[in-house]
Tab-separated table of C-alpha atoms in Angstrom:
chain	number	residue	atom	x	y	z
A	1	MET	CA	0.000	0.000	0.000
A	2	SER	CA	2.816	2.457	0.847
A	3	SER	CA	4.571	2.055	-2.520
A	4	ALA	CA	1.249	2.287	-4.341
A	5	MET	CA	0.391	5.423	-2.407
A	6	SER	CA	3.831	6.832	-3.206
A	7	ARG	CA	3.275	6.363	-6.930
A	8	ALA	CA	-0.192	7.887	-6.671
A	9	ILE	CA	1.126	10.947	-4.818
A	10	ARG	CA	3.754	11.501	-7.500
A	11	ALA	CA	1.212	11.126	-10.282
A	12	CYS	CA	-1.268	13.436	-8.579
A	13	ALA	CA	1.390	16.060	-7.880
A	14	ALA	CA	2.369	15.989	-11.550
A	15	GLY	CA	-1.184	16.901	-12.480
A	16	ALA	CA	-2.787	13.487	-12.875
A	17	ALA	CA	-6.419	13.289	-11.793
A	18	ALA	CA	-6.333	11.392	-8.511
A	19	SER	CA	-9.579	9.635	-7.611
A	20	ARG	CA	-10.905	6.862	-5.414
A	21	ARG	CA	-11.345	4.755	-8.537
A	22	GLY	CA	-7.683	5.212	-9.395
A	23	LEU	CA	-6.628	4.283	-5.884
A	24	ALA	CA	-8.822	1.203	-5.985
A	25	SER	CA	-7.120	0.009	-9.133
A	26	VAL	CA	-3.695	0.576	-7.593
A	27	GLU	CA	-4.713	-1.369	-4.485
A	28	ALA	CA	-6.162	-4.136	-6.632
A	29	MET	CA	-2.790	-4.553	-8.306
A	30	GLY	CA	-1.167	-4.673	-4.874
A	31	ALA	CA	-3.669	-7.285	-3.689
A	32	ALA	CA	-2.833	-9.449	-6.681
A	33	LYS	CA	0.732	-9.529	-5.390
A	34	GLY	CA	-0.359	-10.520	-1.908
A	35	ALA	CA	-0.563	-6.993	-0.461
A	36	PRO	CA	-3.041	-6.315	2.358
A	37	PRO	CA	-6.441	-4.719	1.604
A	38	ALA	CA	-7.127	-1.035	2.101
A	39	ALA	CA	-7.051	0.205	5.678
A	40	GLY	CA	-10.264	0.422	7.657
A	41	ARG	CA	-11.258	3.210	10.010
A	42	TRP	CA	-9.450	3.347	13.329
A	43	ALA	CA	-11.705	1.848	15.993
A	44	GLY	CA	-9.580	1.972	19.150
A	45	ARG	CA	-7.126	-0.336	20.812
A	46	GLY	CA	-7.330	-4.094	20.955
A	47	ARG	CA	-7.338	-5.993	24.245
A	48	GLY	CA	-4.100	-7.752	23.416
A	49	GLY	CA	-1.967	-4.673	24.045
A	50	PRO	CA	-0.854	-1.713	21.948
A	51	GLY	CA	-0.850	-2.379	18.241
A	52	PRO	CA	-3.057	-2.677	15.167
A	53	MET	CA	-6.578	-3.962	15.703
A	54	GLU	CA	-7.116	-7.694	15.301
A	55	ASP	CA	-9.658	-7.035	12.533
A	56	GLY	CA	-6.873	-5.651	10.345
A	57	ALA	CA	-7.659	-1.960	10.701
A	58	ARG	CA	-4.614	0.286	10.375
A	59	VAL	CA	-3.872	3.749	11.714
A	60	GLN	CA	-3.567	6.474	9.081
A	61	TRP	CA	-3.073	9.646	11.093
A	62	VAL	CA	-1.627	13.114	10.501
A	63	PHE	CA	-0.036	15.434	13.069
A	64	LEU	CA	-0.373	19.195	12.571
A	65	GLY	CA	1.079	21.997	14.675
A	66	CYS	CA	3.508	24.907	14.694
A	67	PRO	CA	7.250	24.265	14.426
A	68	GLY	CA	8.582	23.212	17.820
A	69	VAL	CA	5.215	22.231	19.291
A	70	GLY	CA	6.295	18.622	19.769
A	71	LYS	CA	4.761	16.819	16.780
A	72	GLY	CA	7.776	14.547	16.465
A	73	THR	CA	7.815	13.690	20.157
A	74	TYR	CA	4.155	12.715	20.436
A	75	ALA	CA	3.912	11.150	16.972
A	76	GLY	CA	6.970	9.039	17.766
A	77	ARG	CA	5.499	7.827	21.053
A	78	LEU	CA	2.205	6.921	19.392
A	79	SER	CA	4.107	5.192	16.592
A	80	ARG	CA	5.814	2.891	19.084
A	81	LEU	CA	2.633	2.382	21.078
A	82	LEU	CA	0.474	1.496	18.070
A	83	GLY	CA	3.083	-0.323	16.006
A	84	VAL	CA	2.937	1.872	12.883
A	85	PRO	CA	5.726	3.891	11.224
A	86	HIS	CA	6.243	7.530	12.128
A	87	ILE	CA	7.120	9.469	8.974
A	88	ALA	CA	8.375	12.990	9.703
A	89	THR	CA	9.031	15.169	6.674
A	90	GLY	CA	11.320	17.340	8.813
A	91	ASP	CA	13.533	14.304	9.388
A	92	LEU	CA	13.438	13.507	5.675
A	93	VAL	CA	14.614	17.049	4.911
A	94	ARG	CA	17.391	16.886	7.528
A	95	ASP	CA	18.527	13.488	6.226
A	96	GLU	CA	18.724	14.928	2.724
A	97	LEU	CA	20.690	17.927	4.024
A	98	ALA	CA	23.169	15.615	5.738
A	99	SER	CA	23.535	13.438	2.655
A	100	SER	CA	25.171	16.136	0.502
A	101	GLY	CA	22.820	15.026	-2.262
A	102	PRO	CA	21.621	17.133	-5.211
A	103	LEU	CA	18.993	18.933	-3.079
A	104	SER	CA	21.273	19.640	-0.120
A	105	LYS	CA	22.406	23.167	-1.038
A	106	GLN	CA	18.937	24.260	-2.118
A	107	LEU	CA	17.384	22.902	1.070
A	108	SER	CA	20.055	24.525	3.242
A	109	GLU	CA	19.166	28.005	2.006
A	110	ILE	CA	15.428	27.401	2.429
A	111	VAL	CA	15.668	25.968	5.956
A	112	ASN	CA	18.192	28.486	7.288
A	113	HIS	CA	15.894	31.363	6.295
A	114	GLY	CA	12.820	29.852	7.941
A	115	LYS	CA	10.971	29.244	4.666
A	116	LEU	CA	8.740	26.275	3.889
A	117	VAL	CA	10.190	23.633	1.591
A	118	SER	CA	8.335	23.482	-1.729
A	119	ASP	CA	5.561	20.966	-2.392
A	120	GLU	CA	7.630	19.348	-5.142
A	121	ILE	CA	10.624	18.630	-2.893
A	122	ILE	CA	8.516	17.401	0.025
A	123	ILE	CA	6.433	15.117	-2.212
A	124	ASN	CA	9.574	13.632	-3.779
A	125	LEU	CA	11.122	12.936	-0.370
A	126	LEU	CA	7.873	11.506	1.020
A	127	SER	CA	7.313	9.333	-2.041
A	128	LYS	CA	10.808	7.877	-1.703
A	129	ARG	CA	10.189	7.105	1.990
A	130	LEU	CA	6.822	5.452	1.264
A	131	GLU	CA	8.376	3.288	-1.430
A	132	GLU	CA	11.045	2.124	1.008
A	133	GLY	CA	8.353	1.352	3.587
A	134	GLY	CA	6.309	-0.577	1.057
A	135	GLU	CA	9.296	-2.779	0.288
A	136	LYS	CA	9.541	-3.551	4.031
A	137	GLY	CA	5.827	-4.414	4.278
A	138	GLU	CA	4.901	-1.467	6.490
A	139	LEU	CA	1.176	-1.007	7.230
A	140	GLY	CA	-0.389	2.322	8.128
A	141	PHE	CA	1.482	5.492	9.091
A	142	ILE	CA	1.576	8.577	11.271
A	143	LEU	CA	2.556	11.563	9.127
A	144	ASP	CA	4.320	14.476	10.802
A	145	GLY	CA	4.888	17.668	8.808
A	146	PHE	CA	2.740	16.693	5.827
A	147	PRO	CA	0.443	18.114	4.585
A	148	ARG	CA	1.448	21.728	5.164
A	149	THR	CA	-0.500	23.358	2.330
A	150	ILE	CA	-3.983	22.975	0.896
A	151	ARG	CA	-2.481	21.519	-2.280
A	152	GLN	CA	-0.665	18.853	-0.282
A	153	ALA	CA	-3.851	18.088	1.692
A	154	GLU	CA	-5.826	17.693	-1.533
A	155	ILE	CA	-3.168	15.381	-2.980
A	156	LEU	CA	-3.223	13.234	0.149
A	157	GLU	CA	-7.034	13.200	0.249
A	158	GLY	CA	-7.072	12.030	-3.363
A	159	VAL	CA	-4.975	8.928	-2.780
A	160	THR	CA	-5.820	7.650	0.708
A	161	ASP	CA	-8.314	7.948	3.549
A	162	ILE	CA	-6.878	9.784	6.554
A	163	ASP	CA	-8.580	8.583	9.742
A	164	LEU	CA	-7.650	11.398	12.103
A	165	VAL	CA	-5.746	14.690	12.110
A	166	ILE	CA	-4.298	15.689	15.494
A	167	ASN	CA	-3.619	19.427	15.764
A	168	LEU	CA	-1.232	20.172	18.638
A	169	LYS	CA	-1.375	23.696	20.075
A	170	LEU	CA	0.936	25.563	22.442
A	171	ARG	CA	1.222	29.216	23.442
A	172	GLU	CA	3.624	31.165	21.237
A	173	GLU	CA	5.952	32.298	24.042
A	174	ALA	CA	6.394	28.653	25.029
A	175	LEU	CA	7.027	27.688	21.391
A	176	LEU	CA	9.745	30.321	21.050
A	177	ALA	CA	11.471	29.189	24.222
A	178	LYS	CA	11.266	25.512	23.210
A	179	CYS	CA	12.726	26.093	19.745
A	180	ILE	CA	15.575	28.297	20.933
A	181	GLY	CA	16.372	25.802	23.704
A	182	ARG	CA	16.658	22.749	21.443
A	183	ARG	CA	19.975	20.921	21.475
A	184	LYS	CA	21.280	17.725	19.895
A	185	CYS	CA	24.213	15.527	20.888
A	186	SER	CA	26.648	15.423	17.968
A	187	GLN	CA	27.833	11.989	19.023
A	188	CYS	CA	24.784	9.907	20.017
A	189	GLY	CA	22.126	11.952	18.172
A	190	GLY	CA	20.022	12.417	21.314
A	191	ASN	CA	17.620	15.383	21.418
A	192	PHE	CA	17.497	17.641	24.478
A	193	ASN	CA	16.122	21.022	25.519
A	194	VAL	CA	17.772	23.474	27.900
A	195	ALA	CA	14.757	25.798	28.183
A	196	SER	CA	13.038	26.055	31.564
A	197	ILE	CA	9.543	27.388	30.863
A	198	ASP	CA	7.379	28.960	33.550
A	199	ILE	CA	4.600	31.119	32.105
A	200	GLU	CA	1.703	32.883	33.804
A	201	GLY	CA	-1.630	31.188	33.121
A	202	GLU	CA	-4.119	32.763	30.742
A	203	ASN	CA	-7.414	34.180	32.070
A	204	GLY	CA	-6.625	33.102	35.615
A	205	GLY	CA	-5.714	29.570	34.557
A	206	PRO	CA	-2.844	27.500	35.970
A	207	ARG	CA	0.755	28.386	35.176
A	208	MET	CA	2.413	26.529	32.315
A	209	CYS	CA	5.570	24.854	33.555
A	210	MET	CA	7.843	22.805	31.298
A	211	PRO	CA	11.125	21.694	32.863
A	212	PRO	CA	14.253	21.342	30.695
A	213	LEU	CA	15.188	18.009	29.181
A	214	LEU	CA	18.851	18.012	30.106
A	215	PRO	CA	21.489	15.710	28.591
A	216	PRO	CA	23.446	13.118	30.575
A	217	PRO	CA	26.970	14.146	31.625
A	218	GLN	CA	28.624	12.336	28.705
A	219	CYS	CA	26.682	14.468	26.199
A	220	GLU	CA	27.023	17.903	27.845
A	221	SER	CA	30.169	18.900	25.963
A	222	LYS	CA	28.886	17.614	22.637
A	223	LEU	CA	25.637	19.610	22.330
A	224	ILE	CA	24.966	21.461	19.089
A	225	THR	CA	22.217	23.879	18.059
A	226	ARG	CA	20.318	23.735	14.777
A	227	ALA	CA	21.247	26.619	12.471
A	228	ASP	CA	17.570	27.569	12.123
A	229	ASP	CA	16.872	27.690	15.883
A	230	THR	CA	17.381	31.437	16.317
A	231	GLU	CA	14.660	33.792	17.530
A	232	GLU	CA	14.489	35.608	14.173
A	233	VAL	CA	14.195	32.410	12.134
A	234	VAL	CA	11.735	30.781	14.558
A	235	LYS	CA	9.437	33.823	14.438
A	236	GLU	CA	9.552	33.728	10.646
A	237	ARG	CA	8.728	29.993	10.656
A	238	LEU	CA	5.720	30.649	12.906
A	239	ARG	CA	4.522	33.472	10.638
A	240	VAL	CA	4.836	31.298	7.539
A	241	TYR	CA	3.076	28.437	9.320
A	242	HIS	CA	0.092	30.578	10.293
A	243	ASP	CA	-0.215	31.992	6.759
A	244	LEU	CA	-0.039	28.671	4.906
A	245	CYS	CA	-0.979	25.926	7.351
A	246	GLU	CA	-4.022	27.264	9.197
A	247	PRO	CA	-6.130	26.732	6.017
A	248	VAL	CA	-5.079	23.057	6.234
A	249	GLU	CA	-6.612	22.937	9.728
A	250	ASP	CA	-9.839	24.346	8.243
A	251	PHE	CA	-9.667	21.754	5.438
A	252	TYR	CA	-9.747	18.850	7.893
A	253	ARG	CA	-12.084	20.594	10.339
A	254	ALA	CA	-14.685	20.847	7.581
A	255	ARG	CA	-14.369	17.088	7.014
A	256	GLY	CA	-14.847	16.254	10.691
A	257	LYS	CA	-11.345	14.760	11.018
A	258	LEU	CA	-9.600	17.397	13.136
A	259	LEU	CA	-8.840	16.831	16.823
A	260	GLU	CA	-7.658	20.043	18.513
A	261	PHE	CA	-5.371	19.356	21.479
A	262	ASN	CA	-3.968	22.161	23.647
A	263	LEU	CA	-0.781	20.992	25.326
A	264	PRO	CA	-1.146	21.807	29.042
A	265	GLY	CA	2.573	21.529	29.798
A	266	GLY	CA	5.472	19.145	29.348
A	267	ILE	CA	5.432	15.480	28.379
A	268	PRO	CA	4.564	14.058	31.839
A	269	GLU	CA	1.431	16.213	31.973
A	270	SER	CA	0.445	16.214	28.299
A	271	TRP	CA	1.063	12.573	27.259
A	272	PRO	CA	-1.624	10.898	29.434
A	273	LYS	CA	-4.144	13.582	28.508
A	274	LEU	CA	-3.427	13.083	24.809
A	275	LEU	CA	-3.974	9.331	25.170
A	276	GLN	CA	-7.248	10.052	26.958
A	277	ALA	CA	-8.349	12.378	24.144
A	278	LEU	CA	-7.532	9.604	21.637
A	279	ASN	CA	-9.330	6.956	23.727
A	280	ILE	CA	-6.144	4.902	23.994
A	281	GLU	CA	-5.139	3.029	27.120
A	282	GLU	CA	-1.453	2.467	27.700
A	283	ASP	CA	-0.312	-0.925	28.922
A	284	PRO	CA	2.702	-0.380	31.222
A	285	ASP	CA	3.578	-4.097	31.104
A	286	ASN	CA	3.810	-4.217	27.310
A	287	ASN	CA	7.332	-3.969	25.914
A	288	ARG	CA	6.116	-1.809	23.052
A	289	SER	CA	4.615	0.751	25.411
A	290	ALA	CA	5.628	4.299	24.645
A	291	ALA	CA	5.678	5.340	28.301
A	292	ALA	CA	9.349	5.738	29.002
């Protein structure tokens, strides 16, 4: 299904008329080769522990939210909990930047100025990742960072049925602090955050407190900062996001697929409330549990 979807996305992006009939024919070809049938609607969590439902239903979710809100963190945890791949277009872009491939220089200029990567580049990177997943037999997905424009949303809608779109929200002053505080260990690749956030509550509400995620001693001297994590660039990314991506929220809201989730604080406070909003129960005894 992933490789078929990849081909359909490329065809649709090139101007081909994507339709449910076209997708059905693609899936029929996949079924002839022993591929699984099309995914059903998500119906909750099976009794046997975190993972796909026993009836064969697969998760096909999208995460939306401003840069730095934590899409990758929460999508990654749900990916491990539910047993489906987490596909982050931001990671795909960073991998391409690190590869010194043909797009590396072009992407470097775009990212370092806080601009959004073009639809064409994102679709090519995503298509490549989906093809690789299809070869591995991956089922379902949690997309993070795609779609970011109405055109991308329409392309995705034309080739597959998204079950749920989770829109993470966080106050802008907290977003700024989180982005500027991001650090990465140049040796082990671990992600950390040195920001200690303590913000007055809105309209008499509780304070928002998010403690730093500090590195272990062996990583302290090896921390690096992303080139685009400056206040000027982060503010520009937020402005671009609001201009281009809020219509995507409206697109899915009109289709009854949008779940708005306001992050109340850091991971310890927000994670259980997100699971509750998704009607998912975490099994602490299951090895694939995302509670770590």
